[in-house]
Amino acid sequence: MNKPAPIVAELGRPETPDETAARKAASSKAYRGSQTLRNLIAALLVTVAVVAVIIFAVPRGEPVTAQKIDVAGIAAGVESTMDSPAIVPELDGFWRVNAAELQSGATVVWEITLAPAADDERGFIKVAQAFDADSSWAPQRLNGNAPTDEIRIGGLDWDVYKLGDAGANANVSYAIGTQAGDDYVLLYGSRSASSTADLAESLVPQIRALSEAS
């Protein structure tokens, strides 16, 4: 014998089949809605937790310090390879070395790239020693530009290359060069004429030694 349907208090009678189906559908919809909200909140909490782990738990360490370039050590190898002295700038604390390498080609070049050590100073100067070369080599580094003047620095005559826009593609605005025995020494970059001259003067003893050894 079938059990009679319960009386619903709000209706004062048993539910009809349609009313029962509607009630269950509304209940299911409310349940799914609550589950969606719970899932959204849970996902947000997981995301926040992951971000917190990345920020606080992952070790960062200290910034990597640029490795110091051993110019003298590299120059010793250059001298052994070329069987000739290699110029090594004597840094006084103003400059830092960004690169130092022996470059192969029709003319072999020993080049050191210098930049100011202080953060508030800008620019760079490349010191290039072209082995068995003369001033005709320099335009290869200076976008085809020939010297425009001559200047006396440290008792030596230096060719002056005022590049301006002509050297803009390499960020080079000024250069000077002089013969050092069989080699040609070129200083070029974006520093001022006076700054370049100061560096050139510090190289004069080595340039004279190269001239005397030739």
mmCIF file with all atom_site columns, N, CA, C and O in Angstrom, residues 106-130:
data_model
loop_
_atom_site.group_PDB
_atom_site.id
_atom_site.type_symbol
_atom_site.label_atom_id
_atom_site.label_alt_id
_atom_site.label_comp_id
_atom_site.label_asym_id
_atom_site.label_entity_id
_atom_site.label_seq_id
_atom_site.pdbx_PDB_ins_code
_atom_site.Cartn_x
_atom_site.Cartn_y
_atom_site.Cartn_z
_atom_site.occupancy
_atom_site.B_iso_or_equiv
_atom_site.pdbx_formal_charge
_atom_site.auth_seq_id
_atom_site.auth_comp_id
_atom_site.auth_asym_id
_atom_site.auth_atom_id
_atom_site.pdbx_PDB_model_num
ATOM 1   N N  . ALA A 1 106 ? 91.837 40.848 -41.689 1.00 0.00 ? 106 ALA A N  1
ATOM 2   C CA . ALA A 1 106 ? 92.948 41.260 -42.544 1.00 0.00 ? 106 ALA A CA 1
ATOM 3   C C  . ALA A 1 106 ? 93.992 41.993 -41.720 1.00 0.00 ? 106 ALA A C  1
ATOM 4   O O  . ALA A 1 106 ? 95.200 41.875 -41.955 1.00 0.00 ? 106 ALA A O  1
ATOM 5   N N  . THR A 1 107 ? 93.511 42.767 -40.741 1.00 0.00 ? 107 THR A N  1
ATOM 6   C CA . THR A 1 107 ? 94.375 43.403 -39.753 1.00 0.00 ? 107 THR A CA 1
ATOM 7   C C  . THR A 1 107 ? 93.968 42.878 -38.384 1.00 0.00 ? 107 THR A C  1
ATOM 8   O O  . THR A 1 107 ? 92.801 42.965 -38.003 1.00 0.00 ? 107 THR A O  1
ATOM 9   N N  . VAL A 1 108 ? 94.925 42.319 -37.659 1.00 0.00 ? 108 VAL A N  1
ATOM 10  C CA . VAL A 1 108 ? 94.637 41.804 -36.319 1.00 0.00 ? 108 VAL A CA 1
ATOM 11  C C  . VAL A 1 108 ? 94.657 42.974 -35.343 1.00 0.00 ? 108 VAL A C  1
ATOM 12  O O  . VAL A 1 108 ? 95.582 43.798 -35.355 1.00 0.00 ? 108 VAL A O  1
ATOM 13  N N  . VAL A 1 109 ? 93.634 43.048 -34.493 1.00 0.00 ? 109 VAL A N  1
ATOM 14  C CA . VAL A 1 109 ? 93.471 44.201 -33.597 1.00 0.00 ? 109 VAL A CA 1
ATOM 15  C C  . VAL A 1 109 ? 93.284 43.731 -32.158 1.00 0.00 ? 109 VAL A C  1
ATOM 16  O O  . VAL A 1 109 ? 92.474 42.843 -31.871 1.00 0.00 ? 109 VAL A O  1
ATOM 17  N N  . TRP A 1 110 ? 94.043 44.336 -31.262 1.00 0.00 ? 110 TRP A N  1
ATOM 18  C CA . TRP A 1 110 ? 93.880 44.147 -29.820 1.00 0.00 ? 110 TRP A CA 1
ATOM 19  C C  . TRP A 1 110 ? 93.056 45.330 -29.319 1.00 0.00 ? 110 TRP A C  1
ATOM 20  O O  . TRP A 1 110 ? 93.456 46.478 -29.438 1.00 0.00 ? 110 TRP A O  1
ATOM 21  N N  . GLU A 1 111 ? 91.849 45.046 -28.797 1.00 0.00 ? 111 GLU A N  1
ATOM 22  C CA . GLU A 1 111 ? 90.930 46.132 -28.435 1.00 0.00 ? 111 GLU A CA 1
ATOM 23  C C  . GLU A 1 111 ? 90.414 45.983 -27.015 1.00 0.00 ? 111 GLU A C  1
ATOM 24  O O  . GLU A 1 111 ? 89.986 44.899 -26.604 1.00 0.00 ? 111 GLU A O  1
ATOM 25  N N  . ILE A 1 112 ? 90.443 47.098 -26.285 1.00 0.00 ? 112 ILE A N  1
ATOM 26  C CA . ILE A 1 112 ? 89.914 47.169 -24.923 1.00 0.00 ? 112 ILE A CA 1
ATOM 27  C C  . ILE A 1 112 ? 88.823 48.227 -24.894 1.00 0.00 ? 112 ILE A C  1
ATOM 28  O O  . ILE A 1 112 ? 89.038 49.351 -25.373 1.00 0.00 ? 112 ILE A O  1
ATOM 29  N N  . THR A 1 113 ? 87.675 47.872 -24.350 1.00 0.00 ? 113 THR A N  1
ATOM 30  C CA . THR A 1 113 ? 86.570 48.831 -24.222 1.00 0.00 ? 113 THR A CA 1
ATOM 31  C C  . THR A 1 113 ? 86.509 49.326 -22.788 1.00 0.00 ? 113 THR A C  1
ATOM 32  O O  . THR A 1 113 ? 86.378 48.529 -21.855 1.00 0.00 ? 113 THR A O  1
ATOM 33  N N  . LEU A 1 114 ? 86.606 50.630 -22.615 1.00 0.00 ? 114 LEU A N  1
ATOM 34  C CA . LEU A 1 114 ? 86.594 51.256 -21.291 1.00 0.00 ? 114 LEU A CA 1
ATOM 35  C C  . LEU A 1 114 ? 85.337 52.105 -21.128 1.00 0.00 ? 114 LEU A C  1
ATOM 36  O O  . LEU A 1 114 ? 84.887 52.755 -22.075 1.00 0.00 ? 114 LEU A O  1
ATOM 37  N N  . ALA A 1 115 ? 84.803 52.107 -19.922 1.00 0.00 ? 115 ALA A N  1
ATOM 38  C CA . ALA A 1 115 ? 83.667 52.967 -19.576 1.00 0.00 ? 115 ALA A CA 1
ATOM 39  C C  . ALA A 1 115 ? 83.916 53.534 -18.186 1.00 0.00 ? 115 ALA A C  1
ATOM 40  O O  . ALA A 1 115 ? 84.611 52.908 -17.373 1.00 0.00 ? 115 ALA A O  1
ATOM 41  N N  . PRO A 1 116 ? 83.365 54.703 -17.884 1.00 0.00 ? 116 PRO A N  1
ATOM 42  C CA . PRO A 1 116 ? 83.555 55.267 -16.535 1.00 0.00 ? 116 PRO A CA 1
ATOM 43  C C  . PRO A 1 116 ? 82.985 54.345 -15.463 1.00 0.00 ? 116 PRO A C  1
ATOM 44  O O  . PRO A 1 116 ? 81.927 53.741 -15.645 1.00 0.00 ? 116 PRO A O  1
ATOM 45  N N  . ALA A 1 117 ? 83.698 54.246 -14.355 1.00 0.00 ? 117 ALA A N  1
ATOM 46  C CA . ALA A 1 117 ? 83.244 53.395 -13.254 1.00 0.00 ? 117 ALA A CA 1
ATOM 47  C C  . ALA A 1 117 ? 82.078 54.029 -12.497 1.00 0.00 ? 117 ALA A C  1
ATOM 48  O O  . ALA A 1 117 ? 81.229 53.314 -11.947 1.00 0.00 ? 117 ALA A O  1
ATOM 49  N N  . ALA A 1 118 ? 82.014 55.345 -12.463 1.00 0.00 ? 118 ALA A N  1
ATOM 50  C CA . ALA A 1 118 ? 80.957 56.039 -11.722 1.00 0.00 ? 118 ALA A CA 1
ATOM 51  C C  . ALA A 1 118 ? 79.631 55.980 -12.469 1.00 0.00 ? 118 ALA A C  1
ATOM 52  O O  . ALA A 1 118 ? 79.583 56.106 -13.700 1.00 0.00 ? 118 ALA A O  1
ATOM 53  N N  . ASP A 1 119 ? 78.545 55.799 -11.720 1.00 0.00 ? 119 ASP A N  1
ATOM 54  C CA . ASP A 1 119 ? 77.216 55.692 -12.329 1.00 0.00 ? 119 ASP A CA 1
ATOM 55  C C  . ASP A 1 119 ? 76.756 57.001 -12.967 1.00 0.00 ? 119 ASP A C  1
ATOM 56  O O  . ASP A 1 119 ? 75.913 56.990 -13.878 1.00 0.00 ? 119 ASP A O  1
ATOM 57  N N  . ASP A 1 120 ? 77.286 58.121 -12.497 1.00 0.00 ? 120 ASP A N  1
ATOM 58  C CA . ASP A 1 120 ? 76.832 59.409 -13.034 1.00 0.00 ? 120 ASP A CA 1
ATOM 59  C C  . ASP A 1 120 ? 77.660 59.874 -14.235 1.00 0.00 ? 120 ASP A C  1
ATOM 60  O O  . ASP A 1 120 ? 77.460 60.967 -14.746 1.00 0.00 ? 120 ASP A O  1
ATOM 61  N N  . GLU A 1 121 ? 78.602 59.040 -14.684 1.00 0.00 ? 121 GLU A N  1
ATOM 62  C CA . GLU A 1 121 ? 79.389 59.346 -15.881 1.00 0.00 ? 121 GLU A CA 1
ATOM 63  C C  . GLU A 1 121 ? 78.882 58.498 -17.034 1.00 0.00 ? 121 GLU A C  1
ATOM 64  O O  . GLU A 1 121 ? 78.466 57.362 -16.856 1.00 0.00 ? 121 GLU A O  1
ATOM 65  N N  . ARG A 1 122 ? 78.929 59.041 -18.218 1.00 0.00 ? 122 ARG A N  1
ATOM 66  C CA . ARG A 1 122 ? 78.424 58.344 -19.390 1.00 0.00 ? 122 ARG A CA 1
ATOM 67  C C  . ARG A 1 122 ? 79.510 58.230 -20.463 1.00 0.00 ? 122 ARG A C  1
ATOM 68  O O  . ARG A 1 122 ? 80.514 58.907 -20.420 1.00 0.00 ? 122 ARG A O  1
ATOM 69  N N  . GLY A 1 123 ? 79.258 57.355 -21.436 1.00 0.00 ? 123 GLY A N  1
ATOM 70  C CA . GLY A 1 123 ? 80.144 57.245 -22.586 1.00 0.00 ? 123 GLY A CA 1
ATOM 71  C C  . GLY A 1 123 ? 81.118 56.077 -22.470 1.00 0.00 ? 123 GLY A C  1
ATOM 72  O O  . GLY A 1 123 ? 81.130 55.333 -21.496 1.00 0.00 ? 123 GLY A O  1
ATOM 73  N N  . PHE A 1 124 ? 81.953 55.929 -23.486 1.00 0.00 ? 124 PHE A N  1
ATOM 74  C CA . PHE A 1 124 ? 82.940 54.862 -23.539 1.00 0.00 ? 124 PHE A CA 1
ATOM 75  C C  . PHE A 1 124 ? 84.077 55.279 -24.461 1.00 0.00 ? 124 PHE A C  1
ATOM 76  O O  . PHE A 1 124 ? 83.942 56.203 -25.271 1.00 0.00 ? 124 PHE A O  1
ATOM 77  N N  . ILE A 1 125 ? 85.207 54.606 -24.318 1.00 0.00 ? 125 ILE A N  1
ATOM 78  C CA . ILE A 1 125 ? 86.327 54.765 -25.243 1.00 0.00 ? 125 ILE A CA 1
ATOM 79  C C  . ILE A 1 125 ? 86.892 53.381 -25.523 1.00 0.00 ? 125 ILE A C  1
ATOM 80  O O  . ILE A 1 125 ? 87.136 52.606 -24.604 1.00 0.00 ? 125 ILE A O  1
ATOM 81  N N  . LYS A 1 126 ? 87.097 53.081 -26.790 1.00 0.00 ? 126 LYS A N  1
ATOM 82  C CA . LYS A 1 126 ? 87.757 51.839 -27.185 1.00 0.00 ? 126 LYS A CA 1
ATOM 83  C C  . LYS A 1 126 ? 89.212 52.148 -27.522 1.00 0.00 ? 126 LYS A C  1
ATOM 84  O O  . LYS A 1 126 ? 89.489 53.088 -28.276 1.00 0.00 ? 126 LYS A O  1
ATOM 85  N N  . VAL A 1 127 ? 90.111 51.376 -26.943 1.00 0.00 ? 127 VAL A N  1
ATOM 86  C CA . VAL A 1 127 ? 91.537 51.492 -27.247 1.00 0.00 ? 127 VAL A CA 1
ATOM 87  C C  . VAL A 1 127 ? 91.881 50.339 -28.183 1.00 0.00 ? 127 VAL A C  1
ATOM 88  O O  . VAL A 1 127 ? 91.834 49.176 -27.785 1.00 0.00 ? 127 VAL A O  1
ATOM 89  N N  . ALA A 1 128 ? 92.203 50.664 -29.431 1.00 0.00 ? 128 ALA A N  1
ATOM 90  C CA . ALA A 1 128 ? 92.470 49.637 -30.440 1.00 0.00 ? 128 ALA A CA 1
ATOM 91  C C  . ALA A 1 128 ? 93.915 49.738 -30.917 1.00 0.00 ? 128 ALA A C  1
ATOM 92  O O  . ALA A 1 128 ? 94.357 50.798 -31.371 1.00 0.00 ? 128 ALA A O  1
ATOM 93  N N  . GLN A 1 129 ? 94.627 48.635 -30.808 1.00 0.00 ? 129 GLN A N  1
ATOM 94  C CA . GLN A 1 129 ? 95.997 48.550 -31.313 1.00 0.00 ? 129 GLN A CA 1
ATOM 95  C C  . GLN A 1 129 ? 95.972 47.642 -32.534 1.00 0.00 ? 129 GLN A C  1
ATOM 96  O O  . GLN A 1 129 ? 95.800 46.422 -32.422 1.00 0.00 ? 129 GLN A O  1
ATOM 97  N N  . ALA A 1 130 ? 96.139 48.239 -33.713 1.00 0.00 ? 130 ALA A N  1
ATOM 98  C CA . ALA A 1 130 ? 96.130 47.486 -34.965 1.00 0.00 ? 130 ALA A CA 1
ATOM 99  C C  . ALA A 1 130 ? 97.563 47.093 -35.300 1.00 0.00 ? 130 ALA A C  1
ATOM 100 O O  . ALA A 1 130 ? 98.421 47.954 -35.540 1.00 0.00 ? 130 ALA A O  1
#
